[in-house]
PDB file of C-alpha atoms in Angstrom:
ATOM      1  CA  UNK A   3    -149.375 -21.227 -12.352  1.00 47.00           C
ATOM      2  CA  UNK A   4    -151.585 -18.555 -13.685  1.00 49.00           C
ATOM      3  CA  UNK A   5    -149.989 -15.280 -15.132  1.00 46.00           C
ATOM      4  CA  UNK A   6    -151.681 -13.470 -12.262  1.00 51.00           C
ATOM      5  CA  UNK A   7    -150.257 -15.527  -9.591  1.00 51.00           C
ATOM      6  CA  UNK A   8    -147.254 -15.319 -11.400  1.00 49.00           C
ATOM      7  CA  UNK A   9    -147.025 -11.601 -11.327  1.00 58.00           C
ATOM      8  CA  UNK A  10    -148.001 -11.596  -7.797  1.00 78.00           C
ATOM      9  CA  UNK A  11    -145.361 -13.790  -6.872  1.00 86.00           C
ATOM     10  CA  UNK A  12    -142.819 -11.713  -8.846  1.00 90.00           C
ATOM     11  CA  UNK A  13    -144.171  -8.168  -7.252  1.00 92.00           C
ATOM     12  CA  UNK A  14    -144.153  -9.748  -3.854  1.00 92.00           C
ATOM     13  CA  UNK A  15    -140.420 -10.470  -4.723  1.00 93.00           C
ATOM     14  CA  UNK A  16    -139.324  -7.056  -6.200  1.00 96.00           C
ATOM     15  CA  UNK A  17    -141.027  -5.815  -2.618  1.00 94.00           C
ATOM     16  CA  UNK A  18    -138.659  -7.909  -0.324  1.00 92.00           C
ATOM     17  CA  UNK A  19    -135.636  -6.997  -1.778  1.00 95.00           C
ATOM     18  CA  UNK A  20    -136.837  -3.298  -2.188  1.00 95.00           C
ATOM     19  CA  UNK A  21    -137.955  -3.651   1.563  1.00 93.00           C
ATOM     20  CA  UNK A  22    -134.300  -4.047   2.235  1.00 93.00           C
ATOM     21  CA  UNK A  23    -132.928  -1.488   0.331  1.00 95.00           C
ATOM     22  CA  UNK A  24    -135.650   1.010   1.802  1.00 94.00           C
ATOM     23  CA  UNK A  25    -133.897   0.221   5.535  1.00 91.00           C
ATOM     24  CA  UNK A  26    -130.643   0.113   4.108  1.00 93.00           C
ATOM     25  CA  UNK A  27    -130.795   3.513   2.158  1.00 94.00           C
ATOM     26  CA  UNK A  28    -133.841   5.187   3.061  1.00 92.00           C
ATOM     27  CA  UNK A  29    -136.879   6.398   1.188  1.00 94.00           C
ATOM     28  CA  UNK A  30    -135.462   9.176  -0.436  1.00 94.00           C
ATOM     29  CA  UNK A  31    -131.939   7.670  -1.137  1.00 96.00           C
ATOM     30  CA  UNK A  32    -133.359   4.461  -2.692  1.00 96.00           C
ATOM     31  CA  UNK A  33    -134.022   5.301  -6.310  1.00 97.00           C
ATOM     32  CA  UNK A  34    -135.653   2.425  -8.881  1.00 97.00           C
ATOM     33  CA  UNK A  35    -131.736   1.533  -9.756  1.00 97.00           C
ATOM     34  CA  UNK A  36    -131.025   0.379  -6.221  1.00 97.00           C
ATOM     35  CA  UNK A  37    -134.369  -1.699  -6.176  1.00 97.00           C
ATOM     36  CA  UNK A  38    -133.933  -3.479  -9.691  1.00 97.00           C
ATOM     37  CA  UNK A  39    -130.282  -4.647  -9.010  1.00 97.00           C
ATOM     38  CA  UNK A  40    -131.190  -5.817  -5.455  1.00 97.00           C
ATOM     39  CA  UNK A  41    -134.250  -7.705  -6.947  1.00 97.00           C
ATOM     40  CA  UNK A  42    -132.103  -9.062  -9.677  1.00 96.00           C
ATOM     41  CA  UNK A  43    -133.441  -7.077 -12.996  1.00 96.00           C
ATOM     42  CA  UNK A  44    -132.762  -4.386 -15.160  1.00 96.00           C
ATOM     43  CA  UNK A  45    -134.226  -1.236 -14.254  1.00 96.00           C
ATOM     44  CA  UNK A  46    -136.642  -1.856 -17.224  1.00 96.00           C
ATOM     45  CA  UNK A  47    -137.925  -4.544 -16.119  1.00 96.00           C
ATOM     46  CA  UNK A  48    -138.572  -3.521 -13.256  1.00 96.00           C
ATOM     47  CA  UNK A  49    -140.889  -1.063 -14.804  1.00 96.00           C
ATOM     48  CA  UNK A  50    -143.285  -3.848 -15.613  1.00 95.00           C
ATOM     49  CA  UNK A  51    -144.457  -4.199 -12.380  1.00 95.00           C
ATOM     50  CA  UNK A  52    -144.141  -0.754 -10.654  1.00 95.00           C
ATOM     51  CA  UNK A  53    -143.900   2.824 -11.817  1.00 95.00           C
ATOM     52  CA  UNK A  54    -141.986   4.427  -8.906  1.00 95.00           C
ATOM     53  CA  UNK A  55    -140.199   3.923  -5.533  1.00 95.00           C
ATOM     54  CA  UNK A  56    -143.557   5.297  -4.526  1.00 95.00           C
ATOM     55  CA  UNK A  57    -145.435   2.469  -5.440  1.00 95.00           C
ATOM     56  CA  UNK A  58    -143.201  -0.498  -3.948  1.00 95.00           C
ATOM     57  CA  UNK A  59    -143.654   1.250  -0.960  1.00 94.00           C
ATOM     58  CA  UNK A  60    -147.273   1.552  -1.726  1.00 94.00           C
ATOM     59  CA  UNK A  61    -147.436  -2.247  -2.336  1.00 94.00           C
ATOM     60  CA  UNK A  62    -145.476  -2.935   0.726  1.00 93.00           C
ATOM     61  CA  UNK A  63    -147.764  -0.944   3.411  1.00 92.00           C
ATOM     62  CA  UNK A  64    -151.027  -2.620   2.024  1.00 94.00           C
ATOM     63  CA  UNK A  65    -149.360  -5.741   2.336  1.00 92.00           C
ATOM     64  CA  UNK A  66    -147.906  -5.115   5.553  1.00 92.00           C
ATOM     65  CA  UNK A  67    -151.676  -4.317   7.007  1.00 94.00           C
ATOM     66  CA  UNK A  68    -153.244  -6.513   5.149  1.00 95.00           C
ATOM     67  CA  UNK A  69    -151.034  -9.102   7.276  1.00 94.00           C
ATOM     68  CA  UNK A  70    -152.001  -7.302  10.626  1.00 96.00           C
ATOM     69  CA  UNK A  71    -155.973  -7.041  10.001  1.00 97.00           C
ATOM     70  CA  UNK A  72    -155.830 -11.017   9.450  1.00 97.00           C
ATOM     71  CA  UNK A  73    -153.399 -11.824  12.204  1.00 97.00           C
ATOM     72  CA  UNK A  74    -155.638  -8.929  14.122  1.00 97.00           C
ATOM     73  CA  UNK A  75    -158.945 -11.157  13.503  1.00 97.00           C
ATOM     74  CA  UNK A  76    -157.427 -14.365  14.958  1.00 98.00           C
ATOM     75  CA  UNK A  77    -156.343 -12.844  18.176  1.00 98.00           C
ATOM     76  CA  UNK A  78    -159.738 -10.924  18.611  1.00 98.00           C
ATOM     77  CA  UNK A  79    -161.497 -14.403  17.892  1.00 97.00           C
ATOM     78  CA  UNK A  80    -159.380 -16.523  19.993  1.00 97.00           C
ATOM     79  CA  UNK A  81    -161.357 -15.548  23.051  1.00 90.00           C
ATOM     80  CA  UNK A  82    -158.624 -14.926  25.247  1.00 95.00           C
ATOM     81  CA  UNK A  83    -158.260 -12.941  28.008  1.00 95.00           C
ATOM     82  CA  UNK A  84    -157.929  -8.707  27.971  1.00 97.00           C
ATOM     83  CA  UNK A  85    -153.833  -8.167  28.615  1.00 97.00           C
ATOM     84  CA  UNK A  86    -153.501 -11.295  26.065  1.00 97.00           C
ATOM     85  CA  UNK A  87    -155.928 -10.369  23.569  1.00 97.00           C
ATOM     86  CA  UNK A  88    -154.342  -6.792  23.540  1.00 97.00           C
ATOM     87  CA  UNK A  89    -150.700  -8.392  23.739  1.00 97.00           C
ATOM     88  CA  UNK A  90    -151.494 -10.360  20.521  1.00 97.00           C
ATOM     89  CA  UNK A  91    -152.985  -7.358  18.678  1.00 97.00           C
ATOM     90  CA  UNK A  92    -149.983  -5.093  19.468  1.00 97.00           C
ATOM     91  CA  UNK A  93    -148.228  -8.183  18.674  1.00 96.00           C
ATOM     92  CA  UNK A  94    -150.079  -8.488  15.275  1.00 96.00           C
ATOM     93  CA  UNK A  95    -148.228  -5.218  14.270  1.00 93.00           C
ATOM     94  CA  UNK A  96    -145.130  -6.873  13.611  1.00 91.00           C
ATOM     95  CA  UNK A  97    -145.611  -9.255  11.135  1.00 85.00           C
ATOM     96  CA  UNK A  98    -141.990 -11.070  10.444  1.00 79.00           C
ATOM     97  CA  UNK A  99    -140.052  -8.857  12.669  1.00 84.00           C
ATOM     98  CA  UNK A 100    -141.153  -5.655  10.711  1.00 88.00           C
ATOM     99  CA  UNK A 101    -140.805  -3.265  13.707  1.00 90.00           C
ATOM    100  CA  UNK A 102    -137.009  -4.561  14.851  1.00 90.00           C
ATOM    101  CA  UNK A 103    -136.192  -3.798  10.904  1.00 87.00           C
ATOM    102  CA  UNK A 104    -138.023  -0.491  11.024  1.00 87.00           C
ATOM    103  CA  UNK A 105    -136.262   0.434  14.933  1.00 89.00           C
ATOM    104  CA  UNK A 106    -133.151  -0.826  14.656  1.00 89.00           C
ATOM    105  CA  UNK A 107    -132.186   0.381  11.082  1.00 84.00           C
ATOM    106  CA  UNK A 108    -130.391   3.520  10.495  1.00 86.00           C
ATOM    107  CA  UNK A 109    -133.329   4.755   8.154  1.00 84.00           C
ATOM    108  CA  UNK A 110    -136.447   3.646  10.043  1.00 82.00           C
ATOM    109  CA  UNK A 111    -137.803   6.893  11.635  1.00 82.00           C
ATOM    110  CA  UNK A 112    -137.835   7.986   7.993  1.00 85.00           C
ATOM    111  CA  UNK A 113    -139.665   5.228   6.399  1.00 85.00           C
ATOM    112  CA  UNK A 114    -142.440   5.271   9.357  1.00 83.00           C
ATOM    113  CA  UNK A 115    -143.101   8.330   8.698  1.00 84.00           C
ATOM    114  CA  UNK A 116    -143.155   7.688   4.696  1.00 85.00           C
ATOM    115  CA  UNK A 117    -147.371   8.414   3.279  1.00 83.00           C
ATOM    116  CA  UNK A 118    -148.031   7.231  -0.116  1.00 82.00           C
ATOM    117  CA  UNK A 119    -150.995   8.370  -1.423  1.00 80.00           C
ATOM    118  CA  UNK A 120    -151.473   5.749  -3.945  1.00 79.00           C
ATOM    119  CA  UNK A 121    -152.131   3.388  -0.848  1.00 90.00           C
ATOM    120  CA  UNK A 122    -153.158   5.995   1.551  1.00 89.00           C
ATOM    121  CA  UNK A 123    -156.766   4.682   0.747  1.00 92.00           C
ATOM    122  CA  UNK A 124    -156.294   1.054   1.093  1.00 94.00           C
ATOM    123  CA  UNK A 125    -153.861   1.315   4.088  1.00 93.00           C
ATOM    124  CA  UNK A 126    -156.854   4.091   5.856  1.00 94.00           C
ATOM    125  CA  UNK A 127    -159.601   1.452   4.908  1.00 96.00           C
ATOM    126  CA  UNK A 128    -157.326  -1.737   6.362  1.00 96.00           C
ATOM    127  CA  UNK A 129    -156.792   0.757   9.780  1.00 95.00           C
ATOM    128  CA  UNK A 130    -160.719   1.178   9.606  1.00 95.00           C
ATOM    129  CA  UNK A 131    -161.711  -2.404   9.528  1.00 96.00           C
ATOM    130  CA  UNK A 132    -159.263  -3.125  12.308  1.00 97.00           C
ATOM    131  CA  UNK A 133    -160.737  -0.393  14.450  1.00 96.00           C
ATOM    132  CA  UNK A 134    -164.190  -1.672  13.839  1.00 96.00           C
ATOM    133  CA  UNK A 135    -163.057  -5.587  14.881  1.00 97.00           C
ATOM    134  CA  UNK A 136    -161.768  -4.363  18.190  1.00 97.00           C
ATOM    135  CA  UNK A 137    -165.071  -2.020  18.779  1.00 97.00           C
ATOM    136  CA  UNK A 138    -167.000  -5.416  17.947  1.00 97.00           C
ATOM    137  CA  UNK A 139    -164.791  -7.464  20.610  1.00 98.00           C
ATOM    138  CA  UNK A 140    -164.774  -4.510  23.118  1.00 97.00           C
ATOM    139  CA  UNK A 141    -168.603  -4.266  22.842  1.00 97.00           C
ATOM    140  CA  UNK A 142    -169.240  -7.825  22.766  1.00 97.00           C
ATOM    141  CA  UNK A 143    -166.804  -9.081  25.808  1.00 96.00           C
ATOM    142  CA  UNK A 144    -168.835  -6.073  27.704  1.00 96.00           C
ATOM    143  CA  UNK A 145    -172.155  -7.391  27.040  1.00 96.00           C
ATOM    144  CA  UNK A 146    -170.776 -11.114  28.551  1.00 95.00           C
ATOM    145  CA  UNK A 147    -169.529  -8.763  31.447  1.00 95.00           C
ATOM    146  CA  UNK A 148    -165.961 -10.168  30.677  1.00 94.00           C
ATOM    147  CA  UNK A 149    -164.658  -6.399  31.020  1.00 95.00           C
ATOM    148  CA  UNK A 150    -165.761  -2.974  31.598  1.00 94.00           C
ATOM    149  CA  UNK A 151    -166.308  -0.836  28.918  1.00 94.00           C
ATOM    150  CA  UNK A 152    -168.632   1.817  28.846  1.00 94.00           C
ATOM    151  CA  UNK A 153    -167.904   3.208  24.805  1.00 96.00           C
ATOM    152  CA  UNK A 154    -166.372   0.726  22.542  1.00 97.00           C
ATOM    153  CA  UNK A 155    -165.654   3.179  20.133  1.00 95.00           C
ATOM    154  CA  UNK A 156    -163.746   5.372  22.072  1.00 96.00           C
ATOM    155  CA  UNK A 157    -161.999   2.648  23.843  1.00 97.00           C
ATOM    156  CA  UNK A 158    -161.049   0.875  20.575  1.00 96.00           C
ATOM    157  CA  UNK A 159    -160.150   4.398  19.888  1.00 95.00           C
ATOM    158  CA  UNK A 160    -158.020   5.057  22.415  1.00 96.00           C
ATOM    159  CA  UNK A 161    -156.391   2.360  22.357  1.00 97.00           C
ATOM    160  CA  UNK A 162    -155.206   2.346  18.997  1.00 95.00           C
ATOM    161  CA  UNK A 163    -153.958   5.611  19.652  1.00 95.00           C
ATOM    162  CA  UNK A 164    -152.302   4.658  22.910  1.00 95.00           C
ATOM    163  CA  UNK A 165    -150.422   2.198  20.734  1.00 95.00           C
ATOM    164  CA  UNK A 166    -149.331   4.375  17.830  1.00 91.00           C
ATOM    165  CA  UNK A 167    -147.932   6.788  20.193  1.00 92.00           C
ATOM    166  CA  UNK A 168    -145.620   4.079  21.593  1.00 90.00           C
ATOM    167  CA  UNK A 169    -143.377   4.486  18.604  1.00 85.00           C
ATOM    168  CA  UNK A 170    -142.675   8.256  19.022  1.00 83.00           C
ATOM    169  CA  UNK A 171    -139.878   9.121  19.205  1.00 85.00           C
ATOM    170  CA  UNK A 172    -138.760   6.026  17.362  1.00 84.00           C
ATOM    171  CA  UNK A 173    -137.384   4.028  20.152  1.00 90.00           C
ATOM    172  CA  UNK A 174    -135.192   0.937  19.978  1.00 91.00           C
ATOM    173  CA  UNK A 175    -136.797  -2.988  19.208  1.00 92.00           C
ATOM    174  CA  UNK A 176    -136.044  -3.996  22.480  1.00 93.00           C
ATOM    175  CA  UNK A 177    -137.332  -0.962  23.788  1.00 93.00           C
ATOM    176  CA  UNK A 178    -140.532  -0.972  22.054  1.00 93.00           C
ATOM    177  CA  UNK A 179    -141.507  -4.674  22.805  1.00 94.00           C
ATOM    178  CA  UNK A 180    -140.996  -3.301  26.422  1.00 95.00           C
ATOM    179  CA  UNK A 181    -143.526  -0.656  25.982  1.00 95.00           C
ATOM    180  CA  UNK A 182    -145.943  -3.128  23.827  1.00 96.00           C
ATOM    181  CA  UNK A 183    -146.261  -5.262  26.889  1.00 96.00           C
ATOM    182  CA  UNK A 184    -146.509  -2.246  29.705  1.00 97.00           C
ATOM    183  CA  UNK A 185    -148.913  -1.128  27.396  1.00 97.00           C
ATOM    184  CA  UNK A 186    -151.538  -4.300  27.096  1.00 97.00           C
ATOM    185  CA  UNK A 187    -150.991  -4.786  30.169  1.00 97.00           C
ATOM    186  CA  UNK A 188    -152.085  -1.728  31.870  1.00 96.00           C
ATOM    187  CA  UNK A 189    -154.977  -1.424  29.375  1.00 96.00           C
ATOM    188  CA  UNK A 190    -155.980  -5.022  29.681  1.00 96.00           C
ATOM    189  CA  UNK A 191    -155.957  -4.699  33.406  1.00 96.00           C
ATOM    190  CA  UNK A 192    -158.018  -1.734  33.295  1.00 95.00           C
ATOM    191  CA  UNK A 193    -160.589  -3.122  31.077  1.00 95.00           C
ATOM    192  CA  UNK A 194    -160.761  -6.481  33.757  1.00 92.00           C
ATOM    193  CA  UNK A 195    -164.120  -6.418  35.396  1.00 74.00           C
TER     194      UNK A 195
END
C-alpha cells in the first residue's frame, strides 16, 4: 500500500469516528480531544492529518457529495422513469443512512447547518456538477418527448431547491423519507408527458 493510500485510509478513519462524535456532541462541543480519543490517537497525532474540527468536517462534506454526485450519475443514467429517476436522486442524498444520523440525533439541525469554508468550494463545485447532470437528463428526456420540460435549467433548478427545502425545519428520518417520496412523486408526475 502506497503512503498516499495509506493516509487516505487513515483520514477516512479519523472522519468516521469524528462523524460520530459530531452527532453525538455537536459541532461546537466536539473539540480535537473528543475526535483523537474516539479515533484511537493522541491528540498529536491527530494533528498529522487535520488542523482543526473545521477541517474533519471539511473532509467529511466533500466526501459526503462526492458520494451523492456518483450515486447521482448512475440514477440519471439508468434510464428510468421520472418519479424513479427523481426517487433515486433524492435517494442519492443519503449515502449510508447519513440523513437518519443527521435527523434523528440530538445535534443534527446544528451540523446541517455547519459551512466550512475550507470545503465551501469543493462542496459548491460538487452541487454544480450535480445541477448540470440533471439539466443534461431533463433536457435530453425532453428532446425524446419522455417528459415535458420547457427550461431544464430552471427545472433542475427548482427542483433541487424543492428538495433542500424538505429538510427545514429539520424534521424526523421517518418523516423526511415521507416527504422524499411525496416529493418525486409529485414532480415526476408533473414532468410525465
Amino acid at each position: 500500500m502506497s503512503s498516499e493510500a495509506f493516509e487516505t485510509d487513515k483520514q477516512k478513519a479519523i472522519a468516521f469516528a469524528a462523524f460520530e462524535v459530531f452527532a453525538e456532541h455537536g459541532f461546537r462541543k466536539t473539540s480535537m480531544q473528543l475526535i483523537a480519543k474516539k479515533a484511537g490517537m493522541s491528540r498529536p497525532a491527530l494533528y498529522l492529518h487535520f488542523q482543526s474540527k473545521e477541517d474533519v468536517f471539511g473532509y467529511l462534506s466533500v466526501d459526503f457529495f462526492k458520494k451523492i454526485q456518483v450515486q447521482v450519475e448512475t440514477v440519471l443514467a439508468a434510464q428510468l422513469g421520472p418519479v424513479e429517476t427523481l426517487q433515486g436522486v433524492f435517494d442519492a442524498f443519503d449515502p449510508d443512512s447519513v440523513m437518519k444520523i443527521l435527523l434523528d440525533a440530538e445535534h443534527g439541525g446544528e451540523l446541517l447547518d455547519v459551512k466550512v469554508s475550507s470545503a465551501y468550494a469543493q462542496v459548491d463545485d460538487i452541487m454544480t456538477n450535480i445541477r448540470l447532470s440533471l439539466t443534461e437528463w431533463l433536457r435530453a428526456q425532453a428532446a425524446q418527448g419522455k417528459i415535458l420540460c420547457d427550461d431544464p435549467l430552471e427545472t433542475g433548478q427548482t427542483i433541487m431547491a424543492s428538495y433542500y427545502g424538505l429538510k427545514s425545519p429539520p424534521p424526523s428520518y421517518a418523516a423526511y423519507k415521507t416527504r422524499v417520496a411525496q416529493l418525486a412523486t409529485l414532480l415526476g408526475r408533473g414532468l410525465s408527458a
